[in-house]
Amino acid sequence: MGDESKKVTDTMYNVEASELLSNEAQNLPISEAASIYEKLVSTFPTSAKYWKQYVEVYMAVNNDEAVKQIFSRCLLSCLHINLWRSYINFIRKVNEKKGSEGLEETRKAFDFMLNQVGFDIASGPVWMEYIAFLKSMPATSPQEESQRMTSVRKVYQRAILIPTNNLDQLWRDYEIFENSVSRTLAKGLLSEYQPKFNSAKAVYRERKKLVDDIDWSMLAVPPTGSSKEEVQCMAWKRLLAFEKGNPQRIDAATANRRVNFTYEQCLMYLYHYPEMWYDYAMWQSKSSPSDASIKTFQRALKALPDSNILKYAYAELEESRGSALSAKKIYESLLADDKTATSLAHIQFLRFLRRTEGSESARKYFVEAHKSPTCTYHVFVAFAMMAFCVDKDSKVAQSVFETGLKRFMKEPAYILEYADFLCKLNDDRNVRALFERALSLLPPEDSVEVWKRFVQFERTYGDLSSMLKVEQRRKEALSKAKIDEGSSSALENDLYDVVSRYSFLDLWPCSSKDLDHLSRQEWLANVGDKRAAEKPGLSNMGGALDGTSIGISTTNPNQLLPSTRVVLPDISRMVVYDPRQSKGPEFPGASNFNIPNLGGVTGSTNSTETDECLKLCSPSLQAFIINLPPVEGLVPDVDVVLSILLQSSIPASRAASTSNQPAANPASSMNQNGATNRPGKRKDLERQDEDDVSRVQSRPLPKDVFRLRQMQKTRGATSSTQTGSAASGGSILSGDQSVSSN
């Protein structure tokens, strides 16, 4: 069912398909486009874009009644400035020929609009349009003129306190307006509002940074966990936190209205996020004593009718306000359908009835609820513990447990809850009887936890003989059922059992080092027996992997310490390193260029291509590659490479830099070390190379190379050929090979 509902949701809230439908509807006549727009706005009821397109289709054909009906459906739930500007344009068009009555209707529409979206950061043009409209209203008397100027001033003073994109322009227009009316009055008013304007401007800079992170074209779809959705959710939360902090230090009423507006805009895009609805309702319940939070919860449940968590939160709010009857109706809605009612709903309703109506009311409901086909053992446990802990009635609690035992005897979790309850009653005889009764009926694969709790009970409250007896019975039962993935020593006693017997909470009878050692040995015993079972030939191998010789019994690997797990690599998946696979500069014939085989022998199957590759390298690198020994295996010996590098005649950096200069003579040649020589300076360069090589060779060798030479000299006592050539690079290589071979 979960996968099917997800497919339906993905199909229903397909953003790409919705955009295609929207584009198609714009090219259709109104009779055909209306059904498409209705489908779009029913799927995305907070999409100002689709509502605007829908209403403008009817505005184009002058269907005023249809336009009014659409605006009445969307305006208050879509606080988007573009949709509201379409609304004010429609109102002005409808009332333009109605004289003074039409002007008054338009003024009221402007007031209504700015009360709803006047806090929007993009509302600056609307404020300016409203001011221009007020200035254009006719005044037939000085009194009307004074009233008009007063109205314009009030609107200016409201507008310059809101952080909008056109704040600077509004302030300049306000200065001009006040100076045109009275310079004397303007001086006092401007000095009064200048600090407020500066504060709004400072807040605007911070607000704009947060607003710019929001994608205003996003459609409201159920959360899918995509990174884009998470980014948008966090962007809205940052903006809400900013507005709640009242950075402009305005009065509480105005600040709350601004936060309320931000929440409403947020829900246009995060319409299917229950945490945003809950946050909004909780903020309203704290900021105002009105019923706004109740209305928000009602809207939330209309948007998310299947959200049980919102229903519980709504019922909690009603109960906290003293409206127990309203809360009860919410709980009853959760239990309306007996087939879909959950055990959790039964339990929460039991607790609610006990809190509001008393234990007797809860008992009556339990009598009805436990007959429900959806009632699980959780309901029995919850009511029994309620009777025991709240009503202090152990007899009723035990009676409920016994009633549930007839129905849930094969539920290990219920057995354990009942055993815990009997332990609280100090009824050890019935605890043992319960364990014996349950273990006789439970299948072996479901009895692991019950055996574990039985052993723990005997270790804590039983005598030594009963403790050892139950432990042995547990081993025999689980070993026969092959539940313990263990060794042949599963039935034997071991030191790990002693550790388990004599530990308490986080106190252990041995050091952590000893405990870790025991765990590792036990794990090795398990691994050894498993391999022996898979490969019978290994069963005759003695030593560390033989569980019998180790003497450690097998337990569940999940009970071992995490630090004792040894993760072995899968050697069968290892591949030999090939330098040709590494990314680097492309050389001609690179596919045949086998670097590890360059030393001593032909470096490639095609020597011509290899020589071409070498010519592209620096002289020092050429000399180093040529002198590399053949390598067998994955990684060469570092000591050998260092010794070859120090013993080889590699040109110094100065000679290399000389060779890299542009050649003046095309007859230049390359010597055996890779340095470029010119005919006129050959002797000087050779002399300089010899000096550089002798300087390099005179440097002290690393300790590892020195030790390698000493080993060669020691072996050279039995071989005169190796002794006579101990100082050469070839003898070092041969000495290393002889060591490795031994």
PDB file of C-alpha atoms in Angstrom, residues 38 93 104 145 240 319 326 341 366 373 384 412 425 431 523 631 667 669:
ATOM      1  CA  GLU A  38      -9.517  23.571 -12.014  1.00  0.00           C
ATOM      2  CA  LYS A  93     -11.314  48.580 -13.935  1.00  0.00           C
ATOM      3  CA  GLU A 104     -14.280  54.789  -2.466  1.00  0.00           C
ATOM      4  CA  GLU A 145      -8.079  68.684   0.461  1.00  0.00           C
ATOM      5  CA  LEU A 240      10.940  33.145  10.144  1.00  0.00           C
ATOM      6  CA  GLU A 319      -7.254  19.929  26.057  1.00  0.00           C
ATOM      7  CA  SER A 326     -13.463  19.360  21.329  1.00  0.00           C
ATOM      8  CA  ALA A 341      -8.008   2.480  13.951  1.00  0.00           C
ATOM      9  CA  PHE A 366     -11.017  -0.668  27.292  1.00  0.00           C
ATOM     10  CA  PRO A 373      -9.683  -6.685  15.454  1.00  0.00           C
ATOM     11  CA  ALA A 384      -2.771  -2.765  32.873  1.00  0.00           C
ATOM     12  CA  PRO A 412       7.556 -12.601  23.212  1.00  0.00           C
ATOM     13  CA  LEU A 425       4.974  -7.366  42.541  1.00  0.00           C
ATOM     14  CA  VAL A 431       7.522 -15.176  37.131  1.00  0.00           C
ATOM     15  CA  TRP A 523      34.530 -14.499  17.770  1.00  0.00           C
ATOM     16  CA  VAL A 631      60.082  -5.393 -10.415  1.00  0.00           C
ATOM     17  CA  ALA A 667      73.295  18.528 -34.547  1.00  0.00           C
ATOM     18  CA  SER A 669      72.856  14.713 -29.365  1.00  0.00           C
TER      19      SER A 669
END
